Coordinates of N, CA and C in Angstrom, one line a residue:
Chain A
D1300 N 47.2 80.7 165.2 CA 46.1 80.2 164.2 C 46.0 78.8 164.1
A1301 N 45.0 78.2 163.7 CA 44.7 76.9 163.7 C 45.7 76.4 162.5
K1302 N 46.3 75.2 162.7 CA 47.0 74.8 161.6 C 46.4 73.9 160.5
T1303 N 46.8 74.2 159.3 CA 45.9 73.4 158.3 C 47.0 72.6 157.5
T1304 N 46.4 71.6 156.8 CA 47.1 70.5 156.3 C 46.4 70.3 154.9
Q1305 N 47.6 70.4 153.8 CA 47.0 70.4 152.3 C 47.9 69.3 151.5
P1306 N 47.3 68.8 150.6 CA 48.2 67.7 149.9 C 49.3 68.9 149.1
P1307 N 50.5 68.2 148.9 CA 51.5 68.9 148.4 C 51.3 69.3 146.8
S1308 N 50.5 68.3 146.0 CA 50.3 68.5 144.6 C 49.0 68.2 144.1
M1309 N 48.5 68.4 143.2 CA 47.3 67.9 142.5 C 47.3 67.9 141.0
D1310 N 46.7 67.3 140.2 CA 46.4 67.5 138.8 C 45.2 67.7 138.4
C1311 N 44.8 68.3 137.3 CA 43.4 68.5 136.8 C 43.5 68.8 135.6
A1312 N 42.4 68.0 134.8 CA 42.3 68.1 133.2 C 41.6 69.6 133.0
E1313 N 42.0 70.3 132.1 CA 41.3 71.5 131.6 C 39.9 71.2 131.4
G1314 N 39.1 72.1 132.0 CA 37.8 72.2 131.8 C 37.0 71.1 132.7
R1315 N 37.6 70.5 133.6 CA 37.0 69.8 134.6 C 37.1 70.8 135.9
A1316 N 36.5 70.1 136.9 CA 36.4 70.7 138.3 C 37.7 70.3 139.0
A1317 N 38.2 71.3 139.7 CA 39.4 70.9 140.6 C 38.7 71.1 141.9
N1318 N 39.1 70.2 142.8 CA 38.7 70.1 144.1 C 39.9 70.0 145.1
L1319 N 40.1 70.8 145.8 CA 41.3 71.2 146.6 C 41.0 71.0 148.3
P1320 N 41.5 70.0 148.7 CA 41.1 69.8 150.2 C 42.0 70.4 151.2
C1321 N 41.3 70.8 152.4 CA 42.2 71.3 153.4 C 41.5 70.8 154.8
N1322 N 42.5 70.3 155.6 CA 42.2 70.0 156.9 C 42.5 71.1 158.1
H1323 N 41.7 71.3 158.8 CA 42.0 72.4 160.0 C 41.1 72.1 161.1
S1324 N 41.6 70.7 161.7 CA 40.7 70.2 162.8 C 40.9 70.8 164.2
T1325 N 41.9 71.9 164.2 CA 41.9 72.8 165.5 C 41.3 74.0 165.3
I1326 N 40.3 74.2 164.4 CA 39.7 75.5 164.0 C 38.9 75.8 165.2
S1327 N 39.0 77.1 165.6 CA 38.1 77.6 166.7 C 36.8 78.2 166.1
G1328 N 35.7 78.5 167.0 CA 34.6 79.0 166.5 C 34.5 80.2 165.9
N1329 N 35.4 81.1 166.3 CA 35.4 82.6 165.5 C 36.5 82.7 164.4
E1330 N 37.1 81.5 163.9 CA 38.2 81.7 162.8 C 37.5 81.2 161.5
Y1331 N 37.7 82.1 160.4 CA 37.4 81.9 159.2 C 38.4 81.2 158.5
V1332 N 37.9 80.6 157.3 CA 38.8 79.8 156.2 C 38.9 80.6 155.3
Y1333 N 40.2 81.0 155.0 CA 40.6 81.7 153.7 C 41.5 80.9 152.7
W1334 N 41.1 81.3 151.4 CA 41.8 80.5 150.4 C 42.5 81.6 149.4
Y1335 N 43.8 81.6 149.2 CA 44.7 82.3 148.3 C 45.3 81.4 147.4
R1336 N 45.8 82.1 146.2 CA 46.5 81.2 145.3 C 47.6 82.2 144.8
Q1337 N 48.8 81.5 144.5 CA 49.8 82.3 144.0 C 50.5 81.7 142.6
I1338 N 50.2 82.5 141.8 CA 50.9 82.2 140.3 C 52.2 82.4 140.3
H1339 N 53.0 81.7 139.6 CA 54.6 81.8 139.5 C 55.0 83.4 139.6
S1340 N 55.8 83.7 140.5 CA 56.5 85.1 140.4 C 55.6 86.2 140.7
Q1341 N 54.4 85.9 141.3 CA 53.4 87.0 141.5 C 53.0 87.0 143.1
G1342 N 52.4 87.9 143.7 CA 52.0 87.9 145.0 C 50.8 87.1 145.2
P1343 N 50.4 86.6 146.3 CA 49.4 85.6 146.5 C 48.0 86.5 146.3
Q1344 N 47.1 85.8 145.8 CA 45.6 86.7 145.4 C 44.7 85.9 146.1
Y1345 N 43.8 87.0 146.8 CA 42.6 86.4 147.6 C 41.7 85.6 146.7
I1346 N 41.1 84.4 147.0 CA 40.1 83.8 146.3 C 38.6 83.8 146.9
I1347 N 38.7 83.3 148.2 CA 37.2 83.4 148.9 C 37.5 83.2 150.2
H1348 N 36.6 83.4 151.1 CA 36.7 82.7 152.5 C 35.3 82.5 153.0
G1349 N 35.1 81.9 154.2 CA 34.0 81.7 154.8 C 34.1 81.1 156.2
L1350 N 32.9 81.2 156.9 CA 33.0 80.9 158.5 C 32.2 79.6 158.6
K1351 N 31.0 79.3 158.2 CA 30.2 78.2 158.5 C 29.6 77.6 157.1
N1352 N 28.9 78.6 156.4 CA 28.0 78.3 155.2 C 29.1 78.0 154.1
N1353 N 28.5 77.3 153.2 CA 29.2 77.4 151.8 C 29.2 78.7 151.1
E1354 N 30.3 79.0 150.6 CA 30.5 80.3 149.9 C 30.7 80.1 148.4
T1355 N 30.3 81.0 147.5 CA 30.6 81.1 146.0 C 30.8 82.4 145.5
N1356 N 31.7 82.5 144.7 CA 31.8 83.9 144.1 C 32.3 83.6 142.5
E1357 N 32.8 84.6 141.9 CA 33.1 84.3 140.5 C 34.2 83.6 140.4
M1358 N 35.0 83.3 141.3 CA 36.2 82.7 141.0 C 36.1 81.1 141.5
A1359 N 35.5 80.8 142.6 CA 35.4 79.6 143.2 C 34.3 79.4 144.2
S1360 N 34.1 78.2 144.5 CA 33.1 77.8 145.6 C 34.0 77.2 146.8
L1361 N 33.3 77.5 147.9 CA 34.0 77.0 149.3 C 33.1 76.1 150.0
I1362 N 33.3 74.8 150.1 CA 32.4 74.0 150.9 C 33.3 73.6 152.2
I1363 N 32.4 73.9 153.3 CA 33.1 73.7 154.9 C 32.3 72.7 155.5
T1364 N 32.9 71.7 156.0 CA 32.0 70.5 156.4 C 31.2 71.1 157.9
E1365 N 30.2 70.3 158.2 CA 29.4 70.9 159.3 C 30.3 71.0 160.8
D1366 N 31.3 70.1 160.8 CA 32.0 70.3 162.1 C 33.1 71.4 161.9
R1367 N 33.3 71.8 160.6 CA 34.2 72.9 160.3 C 35.7 72.3 160.2
K1368 N 35.8 71.1 160.6 CA 37.3 70.6 160.5 C 37.8 70.4 159.3
S1369 N 37.2 70.5 158.1 CA 37.9 70.6 156.8 C 37.1 71.3 155.9
S1370 N 37.6 71.7 154.6 CA 37.0 72.5 153.8 C 37.7 71.9 152.4
T1371 N 37.1 72.3 151.3 CA 37.3 72.1 149.8 C 37.0 73.4 149.0
L1372 N 38.0 73.6 148.5 CA 38.0 74.8 147.4 C 37.6 74.2 146.1
I1373 N 36.6 74.4 145.5 CA 36.2 74.1 144.0 C 36.3 75.1 143.1
L1374 N 37.2 74.8 142.1 CA 37.3 75.6 140.7 C 36.3 74.9 139.9
P1375 N 35.2 75.3 139.4 CA 34.3 74.5 138.8 C 34.7 74.0 137.1
H1376 N 35.5 74.9 136.3 CA 35.8 74.6 135.2 C 37.3 75.2 135.1
A1377 N 38.3 74.3 135.5 CA 39.5 74.6 135.5 C 40.3 75.0 134.1
T1378 N 41.0 76.1 134.2 CA 41.7 76.5 132.9 C 43.1 76.3 133.2
L1379 N 44.0 76.5 132.3 CA 45.6 76.3 132.2 C 46.1 77.7 133.1
R1380 N 45.3 78.6 133.1 CA 45.7 79.8 133.9 C 45.5 79.7 135.5
D1381 N 44.7 78.4 135.8 CA 44.5 78.2 137.2 C 45.6 77.4 137.8
T1382 N 46.6 77.0 137.0 CA 47.7 76.6 137.6 C 48.6 77.5 138.5
A1383 N 48.6 77.0 139.8 CA 49.2 78.2 140.7 C 49.5 77.2 142.1
V1384 N 50.1 77.7 143.0 CA 50.0 77.2 144.4 C 48.8 77.7 145.2
Y1385 N 48.1 76.9 145.7 CA 46.9 77.2 146.5 C 47.0 77.1 147.9
Y1386 N 46.7 78.1 148.9 CA 47.1 78.3 150.2 C 45.7 78.2 151.0
C1387 N 45.6 77.5 151.9 CA 44.4 77.5 152.8 C 45.0 78.0 154.2
I1388 N 44.2 79.0 154.8 CA 44.7 79.6 155.8 C 43.2 79.9 156.8
V1389 N 43.7 79.8 158.3 CA 42.5 79.8 159.1 C 42.8 81.1 160.1
R1390 N 42.0 82.2 160.2 CA 42.1 83.1 160.8 C 40.9 83.9 161.4
G1391 N 41.0 84.6 162.6 CA 39.9 85.4 163.1 C 40.4 86.7 163.8
E1392 N 39.3 87.4 164.0 CA 39.7 88.8 164.5 C 40.8 88.6 165.8
T1393 N 40.5 87.6 166.5 CA 41.4 87.5 167.7 C 42.4 86.5 167.5
S1394 N 42.9 86.3 166.3 CA 44.0 85.4 165.9 C 45.4 85.9 166.2
G1395 N 45.4 87.2 166.4 CA 46.7 88.0 166.7 C 47.2 88.4 165.2
S1396 N 48.2 89.0 165.2 CA 48.6 89.6 164.0 C 49.4 88.8 163.1
R1397 N 50.0 87.7 163.6 CA 50.8 87.0 162.7 C 50.2 86.4 161.6
L1398 N 50.4 85.9 160.5 CA 50.1 85.0 159.4 C 51.1 84.2 159.0
T1399 N 50.7 82.9 159.1 CA 51.6 81.9 158.6 C 51.1 81.1 157.5
F1400 N 51.9 81.1 156.5 CA 51.4 80.4 155.2 C 52.2 78.8 155.3
G1401 N 51.3 78.0 155.0 CA 51.8 76.6 155.0 C 52.4 76.3 153.5
E1402 N 52.8 75.2 153.1 CA 53.3 74.9 151.6 C 52.3 75.1 150.6
G1403 N 51.1 74.9 151.0 CA 50.3 75.0 150.1 C 50.1 73.7 149.0
T1404 N 49.0 73.7 148.1 CA 48.8 72.7 147.1 C 49.4 73.2 145.7
Q1405 N 50.3 72.5 144.9 CA 50.4 73.1 143.5 C 49.5 72.3 142.8
L1406 N 48.7 73.1 142.2 CA 47.5 72.4 141.2 C 48.3 72.7 139.8
T1407 N 48.2 71.7 139.1 CA 48.7 71.9 137.6 C 47.3 71.4 136.8
V1408 N 47.0 72.3 135.8 CA 46.0 72.0 135.1 C 46.5 71.7 133.8
N1409 N 46.1 70.5 133.3 CA 46.8 69.8 132.2 C 45.8 70.0 130.9
P1410 N 46.2 70.3 129.6 CA 45.4 70.5 128.5 C 44.9 69.0 128.0
Chain B
D626 N 43.9 102.7 141.4 CA 42.7 102.0 142.3 C 43.5 101.7 143.6
G627 N 42.8 101.1 144.6 CA 43.2 100.7 145.7 C 44.2 99.7 145.8
G628 N 45.2 99.7 146.8 CA 46.1 98.5 146.7 C 47.4 98.8 147.2
I629 N 48.2 97.8 146.8 CA 49.7 97.9 147.6 C 50.8 98.0 146.3
T630 N 51.6 99.0 146.5 CA 52.6 99.2 145.5 C 54.0 98.9 146.2
Q631 N 54.8 98.0 145.6 CA 55.9 97.4 145.9 C 56.9 98.0 144.8
S632 N 58.0 98.6 145.0 CA 58.9 99.0 144.1 C 60.4 98.8 144.7
P633 N 61.6 98.5 143.8 CA 61.3 98.4 142.5 C 60.6 96.8 142.2
K634 N 60.4 96.3 141.0 CA 60.1 95.0 140.7 C 61.2 94.2 140.8
Y635 N 62.4 94.7 140.2 CA 63.8 93.7 140.3 C 64.7 94.7 140.8
L636 N 65.7 94.1 141.7 CA 66.5 94.9 142.0 C 67.9 94.1 142.3
F637 N 69.1 94.7 142.1 CA 70.4 94.1 142.1 C 71.1 94.7 143.0
R638 N 71.9 94.1 143.9 CA 72.7 94.5 144.8 C 74.2 93.9 145.0
K639 N 75.0 94.7 144.9 CA 76.6 94.0 145.4 C 76.6 93.6 146.7
E640 N 77.4 92.7 146.9 CA 77.5 92.2 148.1 C 78.0 92.9 149.2
G641 N 77.6 93.0 150.2 CA 78.1 94.1 151.4 C 77.3 95.5 151.2
Q642 N 76.4 95.7 150.3 CA 75.7 96.8 150.3 C 74.4 96.7 151.2
N643 N 73.6 97.7 151.8 CA 72.3 97.6 152.1 C 71.3 98.1 151.0
V644 N 70.1 97.6 151.0 CA 69.2 97.9 150.1 C 67.9 98.2 150.7
T645 N 67.0 99.0 150.4 CA 65.8 99.4 150.9 C 64.7 99.0 149.7
L646 N 63.7 98.2 150.1 CA 62.5 97.7 149.5 C 61.3 98.6 149.9
S647 N 60.6 99.2 149.0 CA 59.6 100.1 149.2 C 58.2 99.2 149.1
C648 N 57.2 99.6 150.3 CA 56.2 99.0 150.4 C 55.0 100.2 150.7
E649 N 54.1 100.7 149.9 CA 53.2 101.7 149.9 C 51.7 101.1 149.9
Q650 N 50.9 101.5 150.9 CA 49.4 101.1 150.5 C 48.5 102.2 150.8
N651 N 47.3 102.2 150.1 CA 46.1 103.3 150.1 C 45.0 102.5 150.7
L652 N 45.0 101.5 151.3 CA 43.9 100.7 151.8 C 43.5 101.0 153.1
N653 N 44.2 102.1 153.8 CA 44.0 102.3 155.1 C 43.9 101.2 156.2
H654 N 44.8 100.2 155.8 CA 44.9 99.2 156.8 C 46.0 99.4 157.8
D655 N 45.7 98.9 159.0 CA 46.8 99.3 160.1 C 47.7 98.2 160.1
A656 N 47.6 96.8 159.7 CA 48.8 96.0 159.8 C 49.4 95.9 158.5
M657 N 50.7 95.9 158.7 CA 51.4 95.4 157.3 C 52.4 94.4 157.7
Y658 N 52.9 93.6 156.6 CA 53.8 92.3 156.8 C 54.7 92.5 155.7
W659 N 56.0 91.9 156.0 CA 57.0 91.5 154.9 C 57.3 89.9 155.0
Y660 N 57.2 89.4 153.8 CA 57.4 88.1 153.8 C 58.8 87.8 152.7
R661 N 59.4 86.8 152.8 CA 60.3 86.3 151.9 C 59.9 84.9 151.4
Q662 N 60.2 84.9 150.0 CA 59.7 83.5 149.3 C 61.2 83.0 148.7
D663 N 61.7 81.9 148.9 CA 62.8 81.4 148.1 C 62.2 80.3 147.2
P664 N 63.0 80.1 146.0 CA 62.4 79.1 144.9 C 61.7 77.9 145.4
G665 N 60.5 77.5 145.0 CA 59.8 76.2 145.4 C 59.4 76.3 147.1
Q666 N 59.6 77.4 147.6 CA 59.2 77.4 149.0 C 57.9 78.3 149.4
G667 N 57.5 78.2 150.6 CA 56.4 78.9 151.1 C 56.8 80.3 151.4
L668 N 55.8 81.0 152.0 CA 56.3 82.2 152.4 C 56.7 82.4 153.9
R669 N 57.8 83.1 154.1 CA 58.3 83.2 155.6 C 58.3 84.6 156.0
L670 N 57.7 84.9 157.5 CA 57.6 86.1 157.9 C 58.8 86.6 158.3
I671 N 59.1 88.1 157.9 CA 60.2 88.7 158.3 C 60.1 89.6 159.5
Y672 N 59.1 90.5 159.0 CA 58.7 91.7 160.0 C 57.2 92.0 159.8
Y673 N 56.5 92.4 160.9 CA 55.1 92.9 160.8 C 54.8 94.1 161.6
S674 N 54.0 94.7 161.2 CA 53.5 96.1 162.0 C 52.2 96.1 162.3
Q675 N 51.6 96.4 163.4 CA 50.2 96.3 163.6 C 49.7 97.9 163.7
I676 N 50.6 98.6 163.9 CA 50.2 100.0 164.1 C 51.4 101.0 163.8
V677 N 51.2 102.2 163.6 CA 52.4 103.2 163.3 C 53.2 103.3 164.3
N678 N 54.6 103.4 164.1 CA 55.5 103.3 165.0 C 55.6 102.0 166.0
D679 N 55.3 101.0 165.4 CA 55.4 99.8 166.2 C 55.6 98.5 165.3
F680 N 56.5 97.7 165.6 CA 56.6 96.5 164.6 C 57.4 95.4 165.4
Q681 N 57.1 94.3 165.0 CA 57.4 93.0 165.6 C 58.4 92.3 164.6
K682 N 59.3 91.5 165.4 CA 60.1 90.5 164.6 C 59.2 89.3 164.2
G683 N 59.4 88.8 162.8 CA 58.9 87.6 162.5 C 59.7 86.4 162.8
D684 N 59.7 85.3 161.7 CA 60.4 84.1 162.2 C 62.0 84.3 161.4
I685 N 62.2 85.3 160.7 CA 63.5 85.2 160.0 C 63.9 86.6 159.9
A686 N 63.9 87.5 161.0 CA 64.2 89.1 161.1 C 65.8 89.4 161.0
E687 N 66.6 88.3 161.3 CA 67.9 88.7 161.3 C 68.4 89.1 159.9
G688 N 69.4 90.2 159.9 CA 69.8 90.7 158.7 C 68.8 91.9 158.1
Y689 N 67.6 91.9 158.6 CA 66.7 92.9 158.0 C 66.2 94.0 159.1
S690 N 65.7 95.0 158.6 CA 65.2 96.1 159.5 C 64.3 96.9 158.8
V691 N 63.1 97.3 159.6 CA 61.9 98.1 159.0 C 61.7 99.4 159.7
S692 N 60.8 100.1 159.3 CA 60.4 101.2 160.0 C 58.8 101.4 159.8
R693 N 58.0 102.1 160.7 CA 56.9 102.3 160.3 C 56.4 103.9 160.8
E694 N 56.9 104.8 160.1 CA 56.7 106.1 160.3 C 55.2 106.6 159.9
K695 N 54.8 106.1 158.9 CA 53.4 106.5 158.5 C 52.6 105.3 158.2
K696 N 51.3 105.3 158.3 CA 50.4 104.2 158.0 C 50.6 103.6 156.7
E697 N 50.7 104.5 155.6 CA 50.8 104.0 154.3 C 52.1 103.2 154.0
S698 N 53.1 103.5 154.8 CA 54.6 103.1 154.3 C 55.2 102.1 155.3
F699 N 55.7 101.0 154.8 CA 56.5 100.0 155.6 C 57.8 99.5 155.0
P700 N 58.6 100.3 154.7 CA 59.9 100.0 154.0 C 60.6 99.0 154.8
L701 N 61.5 98.0 154.0 CA 62.1 97.1 154.3 C 63.7 97.3 154.0
T702 N 64.6 97.2 154.9 CA 65.9 97.4 154.5 C 66.7 95.8 154.7
V703 N 67.3 95.7 153.6 CA 68.1 94.4 153.6 C 69.6 94.8 153.9
T704 N 70.2 94.3 155.1 CA 71.5 94.8 155.3 C 72.5 93.8 154.9
S705 N 73.7 94.2 155.0 CA 74.9 93.5 154.6 C 74.8 92.4 155.6
A706 N 74.4 92.3 156.6 CA 74.3 91.1 157.6 C 73.5 89.9 157.2
Q707 N 72.4 90.1 156.3 CA 71.9 89.1 155.7 C 72.7 88.2 154.8
K708 N 73.0 87.0 155.2 CA 73.8 86.3 154.5 C 73.5 85.7 153.1
N709 N 72.3 85.5 152.9 CA 71.6 85.2 151.8 C 70.5 85.8 151.3
P710 N 70.5 87.3 150.9 CA 69.4 87.9 150.5 C 68.7 87.6 149.4
T711 N 69.2 87.0 148.4 CA 68.6 86.8 147.1 C 67.3 86.0 147.3
A712 N 66.2 86.6 147.1 CA 64.9 86.1 147.2 C 63.9 86.9 146.5
F713 N 62.6 86.4 146.6 CA 61.4 87.1 146.5 C 60.7 88.0 147.5
Y714 N 60.5 89.0 147.6 CA 60.1 89.8 148.8 C 58.8 90.3 148.7
L715 N 57.7 90.0 149.5 CA 56.2 90.3 149.3 C 55.8 91.0 150.5
C716 N 55.2 92.2 150.2 CA 54.5 93.1 151.2 C 53.1 92.8 151.4
A717 N 52.4 92.7 152.5 CA 51.2 92.5 152.5 C 50.4 93.4 153.8
T718 N 49.1 93.7 153.6 CA 48.3 94.5 154.4 C 47.3 93.5 154.9
R719 N 46.7 93.8 156.2 CA 45.5 92.8 156.7 C 44.3 93.9 156.8
G720 N 43.3 93.5 156.5 CA 42.0 94.3 156.7 C 41.5 93.9 158.1
A721 N 40.5 94.8 158.6 CA 40.0 94.8 159.9 C 38.5 95.0 159.9
E722 N 38.0 94.6 158.6 CA 36.5 94.9 158.6 C 35.8 93.5 159.2
V723 N 34.6 93.6 159.9 CA 34.1 92.6 160.4 C 33.8 91.6 159.5
G724 N 34.2 90.2 159.7 CA 33.8 89.3 158.8 C 35.0 89.1 157.6
N725 N 35.9 89.8 157.6 CA 36.9 90.0 156.7 C 38.1 90.5 157.1
Y726 N 39.1 89.4 157.7 CA 40.3 89.7 158.1 C 41.5 89.2 157.2
G727 N 41.0 89.3 156.0 CA 42.0 88.7 154.9 C 43.1 89.7 154.7
Y728 N 43.9 89.2 153.9 CA 45.2 89.8 153.3 C 45.2 90.3 151.8
T729 N 46.0 91.3 151.7 CA 46.3 91.9 150.3 C 47.6 91.9 150.1
F730 N 48.1 91.4 149.1 CA 49.5 91.4 148.6 C 50.0 92.2 147.4
G731 N 51.1 92.8 147.7 CA 51.7 93.5 146.6 C 52.3 92.4 145.5
S732 N 52.6 93.0 144.5 CA 53.2 92.2 143.4 C 54.5 91.7 143.6
G733 N 55.4 92.1 144.6 CA 56.6 91.5 145.0 C 57.8 92.4 144.4
T734 N 59.0 92.1 145.1 CA 60.3 92.7 144.6 C 61.3 91.5 144.6
R735 N 61.9 91.1 143.5 CA 62.8 90.1 143.2 C 64.2 90.8 143.4
L736 N 64.8 90.3 144.6 CA 66.4 90.9 145.0 C 67.2 89.7 144.5
T737 N 68.4 90.4 143.9 CA 69.3 89.4 143.2 C 70.7 90.0 143.8
V738 N 71.6 89.4 144.5 CA 72.8 89.7 144.9 C 73.9 89.3 143.9
V739 N 74.5 90.2 143.4 CA 75.5 90.0 142.3 C 77.0 90.4 142.7

């Protein structure tokens, strides 16, 4: 799997947009970018994924650069319940079966 | 509803005892995984299975054992050989739909050695 790099921590004010970056410069053409989050003492939760185009769902938006070497997860109106560790992972059908999580980004939403 | 069930949610074990953590899924996914998470740390892969009756060691398999006799079930046994078993254990499955090879996680089992 392509290696990803994320900042260890970020802060955001409640109600503002949270923009979480991820670098994946070694991504290959068939690999997707996935984002998960883990709230304390719970299992990681799927947020969104994409290949080339920007994606949006009810939870977040995913912006992938044209060269696909980096992406940004956007939480448009962060709430206190969005405080969690956010993981960016790159995978494809031929990536093999192992899944490796990095350290992720600890997002703290402040009132 | 479809998903992964891990049980029990909390488990206490005396030193020297083996203990088995349950993971059951009804997602019809072939691949299943066990991860360990220590406080403030990321997830580390213990074992994984891509298909029934087959499994591979992950990065920290020592002191653990698994079986995969049914597609729906992937139990993890923490043996007495595991020197520091107190941790949060997560089971996951991987989808195989075209365009979505993402993972679904259970809610975890917190194991404490007393």
